[in-house]
């Protein structure tokens, strides 16, 4: 993954000086790429991010994505909409397991076989989500070729968007099964988007999320 620059509002800063390193545990990157390539549409999801101190003397902070989820959703080749009820029940499920919901800081989505960029809808979604948690959000968009774009939006102490950030990979902290059927996941959790006026969520699905 090549070094890039980050963009704030009206200012570009070398990513090396950002004091921020963003890493995906290998299993998380494999999942979102697997789901991306298995779908004939956009898909999206959320994920957990922990904050770690970087190596001594570097002055950097690490954001490590350590779990990702594919909630129930409706999608088309240029649109993806998470089911709000499914996301709420996912949060409840994780809370009952003792997970720290304040670490639900990742929103990821795909652009199918198109380029990676922030559409107007993407910007609106990330801004809504970061205002909802009142702090910060990591957003990542990928496509089937493996291209990506990443940004961090913050609302405290002042609103700032750090764009075009570089991503890296790291070892899994815990063991994860290596083989999974991504096509089966897509068939189970993703439904075609239906035009407004007809709810795409009317059909009953067995569960709410796949992680």
XYZ file of N, CA and C in Angstrom:
633
model
N 0.842 -1.181 0.000
C 0.000 0.000 0.000
C 0.883 1.238 0.000
N 0.719 2.112 -0.968
C 1.595 3.249 -1.131
C 1.288 4.360 -0.141
N 2.356 5.122 0.195
C 2.181 6.281 1.069
C 1.410 7.359 0.326
N 0.496 8.015 1.018
C -0.329 9.028 0.400
C -0.311 10.298 1.240
N -1.063 11.284 0.805
C -1.228 12.493 1.598
C -2.595 12.477 2.238
N -2.734 13.258 3.295
C -4.044 13.398 3.895
C -4.534 14.805 3.609
N -5.820 14.993 3.562
C -6.394 16.289 3.276
C -7.296 16.709 4.419
N -7.055 17.878 4.972
C -7.986 18.468 5.913
C -8.783 19.502 5.142
N -9.621 20.278 5.825
C -10.387 21.298 5.122
C -9.445 22.362 4.579
N -9.136 22.272 3.271
C -8.323 23.280 2.625
C -6.829 23.111 2.798
N -6.380 22.055 3.445
C -4.953 21.897 3.706
C -4.535 20.457 3.447
N -3.362 20.279 2.830
C -2.794 18.953 2.633
C -1.583 18.786 3.532
N -1.519 17.637 4.184
C -0.422 17.353 5.100
C 0.138 15.987 4.765
N 1.454 15.855 4.723
C 2.087 14.567 4.460
C 1.610 13.556 5.492
N 1.167 12.385 5.013
C 0.640 11.374 5.929
C 1.666 10.938 6.962
N 2.965 11.046 6.644
C 3.996 10.667 7.594
C 3.965 11.541 8.842
N 3.440 12.747 8.722
C 3.425 13.663 9.850
C 2.091 13.676 10.578
N 1.177 12.813 10.171
C -0.168 12.855 10.726
C -0.232 12.316 12.145
N 0.777 11.564 12.567
C 0.728 10.966 13.893
C -0.311 9.860 13.984
N -0.714 9.288 12.851
C -1.786 8.292 12.815
C -1.411 7.143 11.891
N -1.558 5.923 12.367
C -1.339 4.730 11.564
C -2.600 3.891 11.628
N -3.141 3.517 10.467
C -4.393 2.756 10.412
C -4.107 1.365 9.873
N -4.432 0.370 10.669
C -4.157 -1.024 10.323
C -5.433 -1.856 10.364
N -5.532 -2.808 9.448
C -6.580 -3.823 9.464
C -5.944 -5.145 9.869
N -6.522 -5.836 10.853
C -6.105 -7.217 11.057
C -6.402 -7.985 9.780
N -5.555 -8.935 9.450
C -5.658 -9.622 8.152
C -7.045 -10.192 7.886
N -7.661 -10.769 8.907
C -8.963 -11.411 8.682
C -10.029 -10.376 8.333
N -9.902 -9.151 8.848
C -10.883 -8.104 8.557
C -10.781 -7.648 7.110
N -9.551 -7.427 6.648
C -9.388 -7.014 5.244
C -9.836 -8.127 4.304
N -9.531 -9.369 4.661
C -9.949 -10.507 3.827
C -11.470 -10.589 3.735
N -12.154 -10.298 4.831
C -13.614 -10.356 4.828
C -14.223 -9.289 3.938
N -13.808 -8.036 4.122
C -14.471 -6.994 3.334
C -14.138 -7.125 1.846
N -12.914 -7.589 1.519
C -12.586 -7.818 0.115
C -13.355 -9.024 -0.415
N -13.517 -10.051 0.391
C -14.271 -11.228 -0.021
C -15.725 -10.898 -0.291
N -16.326 -10.118 0.604
C -17.717 -9.697 0.397
C -17.838 -8.800 -0.824
N -16.868 -7.898 -0.994
C -16.877 -6.993 -2.152
C -16.875 -7.777 -3.452
N -15.979 -8.739 -3.567
C -15.815 -9.481 -4.817
C -16.908 -10.511 -5.044
N -17.635 -10.876 -3.993
C -18.712 -11.854 -4.140
C -20.026 -11.209 -4.559
N -20.103 -9.880 -4.453
C -21.362 -9.179 -4.718
C -21.399 -8.609 -6.127
N -22.600 -8.546 -6.679
C -22.819 -7.877 -7.962
C -23.441 -6.505 -7.735
N -23.089 -5.901 -6.634
C -23.630 -4.605 -6.243
C -22.693 -3.999 -5.215
N -23.037 -2.806 -4.768
C -22.352 -2.269 -3.600
C -22.792 -3.063 -2.372
N -21.945 -3.119 -1.368
C -22.308 -3.639 -0.056
C -21.624 -2.767 0.985
N -22.076 -2.871 2.229
C -21.503 -2.031 3.266
C -21.599 -2.719 4.620
N -20.917 -2.131 5.593
C -20.952 -2.693 6.929
C -20.266 -1.780 7.928
N -20.077 -2.302 9.118
C -19.462 -1.557 10.208
C -18.355 -2.399 10.815
N -17.610 -1.806 11.739
C -16.517 -2.558 12.344
C -16.017 -1.929 13.624
N -15.219 -2.699 14.355
C -14.660 -2.293 15.638
C -13.217 -1.845 15.450
N -12.865 -0.746 16.107
C -11.524 -0.167 15.994
C -10.973 0.092 17.395
N -9.806 -0.425 17.675
C -9.163 -0.123 18.954
C -7.994 0.836 18.727
N -7.692 1.615 19.735
C -6.603 2.577 19.676
C -5.412 2.009 20.437
N -4.244 2.003 19.789
C -3.023 1.525 20.426
C -1.934 2.578 20.264
N -1.034 2.620 21.233
C 0.132 3.485 21.099
C 1.085 2.887 20.081
N 1.714 3.745 19.293
C 2.690 3.278 18.310
C 4.014 2.943 18.966
N 5.021 2.656 18.144
C 6.342 2.318 18.669
C 6.933 3.511 19.414
N 7.684 3.206 20.444
C 8.255 4.250 21.286
C 9.100 5.218 20.452
N 8.865 6.506 20.659
C 9.653 7.524 19.983
C 9.097 7.971 18.646
N 8.064 7.277 18.126
C 7.517 7.660 16.825
C 6.470 8.761 16.949
N 5.858 8.875 18.127
C 4.812 9.874 18.316
C 3.534 9.544 17.580
N 3.385 8.290 17.136
C 2.214 7.899 16.356
C 1.214 7.114 17.201
N -0.033 7.218 16.806
C -1.106 6.441 17.397
C -1.631 5.476 16.346
N -1.892 4.240 16.759
C -2.418 3.235 15.840
C -3.926 3.090 16.017
N -4.631 3.075 14.898
C -6.020 2.647 14.864
C -6.021 1.253 14.249
N -6.496 0.269 14.980
C -6.475 -1.108 14.501
C -7.905 -1.628 14.344
N -8.290 -1.958 13.116
C -9.591 -2.566 12.851
C -9.479 -4.050 13.174
N -10.245 -4.511 14.158
C -10.087 -5.890 14.621
C -11.327 -6.759 14.437
N -12.435 -6.178 14.004
C -13.616 -6.988 13.694
C -14.499 -6.211 12.729
N -15.113 -6.910 11.794
C -15.999 -6.280 10.820
C -17.281 -7.085 10.698
N -18.355 -6.395 10.311
C -19.679 -7.011 10.268
C -20.398 -6.642 8.964
N -21.199 -7.579 8.499
C -22.031 -7.396 7.307
C -23.489 -7.485 7.743
N -24.095 -6.375 8.152
C -25.496 -6.419 8.581
C -26.439 -6.609 7.401
N -27.647 -6.942 7.717
C -28.709 -7.027 6.724
C -28.836 -5.686 6.013
N -29.043 -5.720 4.680
C -29.041 -4.474 3.922
C -29.704 -4.661 2.563
N -29.974 -3.522 1.915
C -30.511 -3.512 0.555
C -29.554 -2.728 -0.319
N -29.237 -3.253 -1.514
C -28.180 -2.654 -2.338
C -28.523 -2.699 -3.815
N -27.834 -1.831 -4.562
C -27.838 -1.864 -6.018
C -26.398 -1.637 -6.466
N -26.184 -1.511 -7.772
C -24.821 -1.315 -8.260
C -24.237 0.018 -7.828
N -25.092 0.960 -7.427
C -24.589 2.264 -7.018
C -25.170 2.757 -5.710
N -25.662 1.824 -4.873
C -26.337 2.253 -3.647
C -26.296 1.123 -2.624
N -26.145 1.480 -1.348
C -26.225 0.495 -0.274
C -26.877 1.129 0.937
N -27.792 0.405 1.558
C -28.529 0.932 2.709
C -28.608 -0.139 3.789
N -27.969 0.141 4.928
C -28.029 -0.779 6.051
C -29.412 -0.715 6.695
N -29.858 -1.855 7.173
C -31.123 -1.907 7.894
C -30.890 -1.403 9.319
N -31.535 -0.305 9.688
C -31.313 0.311 10.996
C -31.616 -0.642 12.141
N -32.685 -1.417 11.980
C -33.063 -2.345 13.037
C -32.004 -3.427 13.209
N -31.425 -3.887 12.105
C -30.375 -4.901 12.178
C -29.137 -4.360 12.882
N -28.770 -3.116 12.580
C -27.609 -2.512 13.233
C -27.859 -2.346 14.729
N -29.072 -1.932 15.100
C -29.410 -1.773 16.519
C -29.323 -3.097 17.257
N -29.820 -4.152 16.635
C -29.777 -5.461 17.285
C -28.352 -6.011 17.323
N -27.549 -5.672 16.328
C -26.137 -6.039 16.380
C -25.471 -5.389 17.587
N -25.711 -4.098 17.791
C -25.136 -3.410 18.942
C -25.592 -4.035 20.254
N -26.857 -4.409 20.321
C -27.378 -5.044 21.537
C -26.706 -6.395 21.773
N -26.529 -7.142 20.704
C -25.884 -8.453 20.791
C -24.444 -8.319 21.293
N -23.718 -7.339 20.758
C -22.340 -7.125 21.181
C -22.271 -6.629 22.621
N -23.213 -5.768 23.002
C -23.256 -5.259 24.376
C -23.453 -6.402 25.371
N -24.344 -7.333 25.041
C -24.596 -8.472 25.922
C -23.360 -9.360 26.050
N -22.505 -9.339 25.034
C -21.264 -10.111 25.077
C -20.144 -9.366 25.803
N -20.453 -8.145 26.250
C -19.454 -7.374 26.968
C -18.510 -6.588 26.089
N -18.860 -6.421 24.821
C -18.000 -5.671 23.915
C -18.155 -4.168 24.152
N -17.104 -3.442 23.903
C -17.084 -1.992 24.092
C -17.644 -1.319 22.842
N -18.895 -0.880 22.919
C -19.548 -0.303 21.744
C -18.953 1.037 21.339
N -18.186 1.665 22.228
C -17.527 2.912 21.851
C -16.456 2.672 20.796
N -16.088 1.398 20.566
C -15.106 1.059 19.550
C -15.735 0.765 18.185
N -17.060 0.894 18.086
C -17.727 0.734 16.791
C -17.495 2.015 15.997
N -16.332 2.109 15.358
C -15.886 3.355 14.739
C -15.597 3.222 13.244
N -15.892 2.079 12.661
C -15.631 1.880 11.229
C -16.922 1.790 10.452
N -16.992 2.545 9.373
C -18.016 2.353 8.346
C -17.284 2.031 7.055
N -17.537 0.848 6.504
C -16.908 0.459 5.250
C -17.993 0.206 4.208
N -17.675 0.481 2.961
C -18.590 0.131 1.885
C -17.795 -0.054 0.598
N -18.454 -0.593 -0.402
C -17.781 -0.889 -1.664
C -18.389 -0.067 -2.791
N -17.601 0.091 -3.850
C -18.088 0.736 -5.068
C -18.106 -0.261 -6.226
N -18.328 -1.546 -5.872
C -18.480 -2.590 -6.883
C -17.262 -2.568 -7.800
N -17.426 -2.351 -9.106
C -16.271 -2.306 -10.023
C -16.003 -0.896 -10.543
N -16.462 0.105 -9.765
C -16.229 1.499 -10.129
C -15.043 2.053 -9.332
N -14.698 3.299 -9.569
C -13.593 3.920 -8.859
C -13.926 4.186 -7.401
N -12.884 4.463 -6.618
C -13.086 4.755 -5.197
C -13.037 6.271 -4.998
N -14.097 6.806 -4.470
C -14.231 8.235 -4.224
C -15.361 8.417 -3.222
N -15.517 9.635 -2.732
C -16.605 9.923 -1.802
C -17.735 10.607 -2.565
N -18.823 9.889 -2.740
C -19.992 10.483 -3.377
C -20.670 11.423 -2.373
N -21.637 12.204 -2.859
C -22.383 13.061 -1.957
C -23.093 12.264 -0.875
N -23.633 11.103 -1.262
C -24.295 10.232 -0.294
C -23.300 9.705 0.733
N -22.082 9.347 0.272
C -21.048 8.859 1.190
C -20.691 9.915 2.233
N -20.523 11.142 1.776
C -20.174 12.235 2.692
C -21.288 12.439 3.709
N -22.538 12.448 3.236
C -23.671 12.620 4.144
C -23.721 11.497 5.179
N -23.486 10.261 4.718
C -23.537 9.114 5.627
C -22.450 9.207 6.692
N -21.225 9.497 6.282
C -20.128 9.572 7.256
C -20.348 10.712 8.238
N -20.860 11.840 7.762
C -21.109 12.960 8.665
C -22.226 12.640 9.657
N -23.259 11.951 9.192
C -24.346 11.551 10.089
C -23.840 10.594 11.160
N -23.005 9.647 10.755
C -22.506 8.654 11.701
C -21.552 9.268 12.715
N -20.681 10.173 12.279
C -19.730 10.758 13.223
C -20.450 11.701 14.187
N -21.476 12.382 13.736
C -22.254 13.225 14.649
C -23.023 12.371 15.638
N -23.421 11.177 15.195
C -24.163 10.278 16.071
C -23.303 9.789 17.228
N -22.027 9.442 16.937
C -21.183 8.975 18.042
C -20.470 10.122 18.743
N -20.539 11.321 18.158
C -20.061 12.520 18.823
C -18.564 12.657 18.950
N -17.804 11.896 18.154
C -16.364 11.916 18.345
C -15.626 11.794 17.015
N -15.384 10.541 16.557
C -14.669 10.337 15.311
C -15.131 9.056 14.636
N -14.853 8.955 13.326
C -15.265 7.795 12.532
C -14.237 7.538 11.452
N -13.880 6.268 11.279
C -13.035 5.828 10.172
C -13.937 5.310 9.063
N -13.794 5.868 7.852
C -14.568 5.420 6.691
C -13.611 4.872 5.640
N -13.992 3.742 5.045
C -13.175 3.107 4.011
C -14.080 2.684 2.868
N -13.683 3.025 1.638
C -14.391 2.566 0.448
C -13.410 1.752 -0.390
N -13.862 0.600 -0.904
C -13.011 -0.276 -1.706
C -13.758 -0.674 -2.975
N -13.036 -1.255 -3.939
C -13.692 -1.837 -5.108
C -13.115 -3.228 -5.364
N -13.645 -3.890 -6.386
C -13.271 -5.278 -6.631
C -11.838 -5.440 -7.123
N -11.220 -4.366 -7.596
C -9.819 -4.422 -8.007
C -8.877 -4.334 -6.820
N -9.401 -3.972 -5.665
C -8.558 -3.833 -4.482
C -8.138 -2.404 -4.197
N -8.634 -1.440 -5.003
C -8.367 -0.032 -4.713
C -9.102 0.367 -3.441
N -8.585 1.366 -2.743
C -9.266 1.831 -1.543
C -9.065 3.326 -1.363
N -9.910 3.905 -0.547
C -9.740 5.276 -0.075
C -10.216 5.305 1.374
N -9.474 5.973 2.214
C -9.790 5.982 3.646
C -9.721 7.392 4.195
N -10.589 7.672 5.146
C -10.571 8.969 5.811
C -11.025 8.812 7.252
N -10.640 9.780 8.070
C -11.117 9.877 9.441
C -11.796 11.227 9.600
N -13.063 11.207 10.005
C -13.796 12.434 10.301
C -13.842 12.616 11.812
N -13.573 13.822 12.260
C -13.614 14.146 13.683
C -14.503 15.354 13.902
N -15.174 15.383 15.037
C -16.001 16.533 15.393
C -15.476 17.246 16.632
N -14.519 16.627 17.341
C -13.919 17.255 18.519
C -12.412 17.248 18.382
N -11.725 18.299 18.796
C -12.254 19.553 19.364
C -12.845 20.483 18.313
N -12.448 20.279 17.019
C -13.041 21.048 15.922
C -13.322 20.072 14.785
N -14.313 20.344 13.919
C -14.595 19.444 12.798
C -13.434 19.405 11.806
N -12.933 18.196 11.547
C -11.820 18.001 10.619
C -12.033 16.686 9.882
N -11.669 16.648 8.605
C -11.710 15.413 7.833
C -10.314 15.134 7.299
N -9.734 13.998 7.679
C -8.413 13.586 7.214
C -8.610 12.543 6.122
N -8.337 12.919 4.883
C -8.685 12.086 3.728
C -7.434 11.471 3.105
N -7.659 10.472 2.232
C -6.586 9.796 1.496
C -5.522 9.213 2.421
N -5.963 8.631 3.511
C -5.043 8.027 4.461
C -4.559 6.671 3.979
N -3.353 6.298 4.368
C -2.771 5.018 3.991
C -3.201 3.935 4.979
N -3.571 2.780 4.461
C -3.931 1.627 5.283
C -2.807 0.595 5.262
N -2.696 -0.153 6.345
C -1.742 -1.247 6.415
C -2.421 -2.485 6.982
N -1.727 -3.604 6.971
C -2.246 -4.862 7.503
C -1.413 -5.296 8.691
N -2.043 -6.039 9.595
C -1.312 -6.575 10.749
C -1.858 -7.957 11.085
N -1.129 -8.691 11.906
C -1.542 -10.040 12.287
C -2.831 -10.012 13.101
N -3.579 -11.111 12.994
C -4.778 -11.257 13.802
C -4.386 -11.429 15.272
N -5.120 -10.762 16.153
C -4.833 -10.903 17.578
C -5.296 -12.257 18.095
N -6.385 -12.764 17.518
C -6.917 -14.070 17.890
C -7.064 -14.920 16.631
N -7.215 -16.213 16.814
C -7.377 -17.109 15.680
C -8.755 -16.936 15.057
N -8.807 -16.984 13.737
C -10.065 -16.894 13.005
C -10.065 -17.966 11.923
N -11.256 -18.514 11.659
C -11.336 -19.521 10.615
C -10.978 -18.895 9.280
N -10.183 -19.605 8.499
C -9.673 -19.040 7.253
C -10.651 -19.152 6.101
N -11.422 -20.244 6.064
C -12.296 -20.466 4.920
C -13.718 -20.032 5.247
N -14.329 -19.308 4.325
C -15.730 -18.953 4.460
C -16.298 -18.768 3.061
N -17.593 -18.928 2.948
C -18.261 -18.799 1.665
C -18.846 -17.384 1.559
N -18.093 -16.477 0.947
C -18.525 -15.086 0.869
C -19.784 -14.931 0.023
N -19.902 -15.733 -1.028
C -21.098 -15.663 -1.870
C -22.336 -16.028 -1.069
N -22.209 -17.027 -0.203
C -23.325 -17.421 0.643
C -23.701 -16.290 1.599
N -22.681 -15.616 2.141
C -22.945 -14.471 3.027
C -23.752 -13.406 2.303
N -23.329 -13.083 1.074
C -24.019 -12.053 0.291
C -25.454 -12.473 -0.008
N -25.639 -13.697 -0.410
C -26.981 -14.175 -0.720
C -27.898 -14.133 0.495
N -27.318 -14.321 1.671
C -28.119 -14.378 2.890
C -28.451 -13.003 3.448
N -27.515 -12.054 3.364
C -27.672 -10.786 4.078
C -27.940 -9.581 3.184
N -27.800 -9.749 1.863
C -27.962 -8.612 0.959
C -29.147 -8.861 0.030
N -30.041 -7.880 -0.051
C -31.193 -7.959 -0.931
C -31.165 -6.800 -1.916
N -31.762 -6.969 -3.094
C -31.788 -5.865 -4.068
C -32.528 -4.657 -3.512
N -31.993 -3.487 -3.807
C -32.660 -2.253 -3.397
C -33.914 -2.060 -4.227
N -34.997 -1.675 -3.563
C -36.277 -1.450 -4.223
C -36.580 0.042 -4.187
N -37.173 0.563 -5.238
C -37.474 1.990 -5.339
C -38.284 2.476 -4.147
N -38.148 3.765 -3.796
C -38.915 4.336 -2.682
C -40.403 4.080 -2.833
N -41.029 3.798 -1.696
C -42.450 3.483 -1.710
C -42.710 2.007 -1.532
N -41.694 1.182 -1.830
C -41.785 -0.259 -1.613
C -40.612 -0.660 -0.744
N -40.890 -1.105 0.467
C -39.821 -1.394 1.410
C -39.029 -2.613 0.987
N -37.675 -2.488 0.886
C -36.844 -3.636 0.543
C -36.631 -4.546 1.736
N -37.136 -4.117 2.910
C -36.897 -4.877 4.131
C -38.134 -5.668 4.570
N -39.124 -5.791 3.687
C -40.365 -6.433 4.082
C -40.210 -7.928 4.292
N -39.300 -8.563 3.533
C -39.125 -10.004 3.682
C -38.450 -10.317 5.012
N -38.809 -11.430 5.623
C -38.248 -11.801 6.915
C -36.979 -12.621 6.721
N -35.919 -12.198 7.322
C -34.655 -12.906 7.254
C -34.381 -13.547 8.593
N -33.610 -14.616 8.578
C -33.435 -15.423 9.769
C -32.640 -14.712 10.867
N -31.682 -13.902 10.487
C -30.823 -13.281 11.500
C -30.489 -11.869 11.067
N -29.569 -11.218 11.784
C -29.355 -9.800 11.567
C -27.968 -9.436 11.071
N -27.004 -10.306 11.236
C -25.634 -9.871 10.943
C -24.731 -11.068 10.714
N -23.697 -10.855 9.925
C -22.662 -11.876 9.760
C -21.321 -11.210 9.994
N -20.515 -11.832 10.835
C -19.216 -11.225 11.161
C -18.097 -12.189 10.847
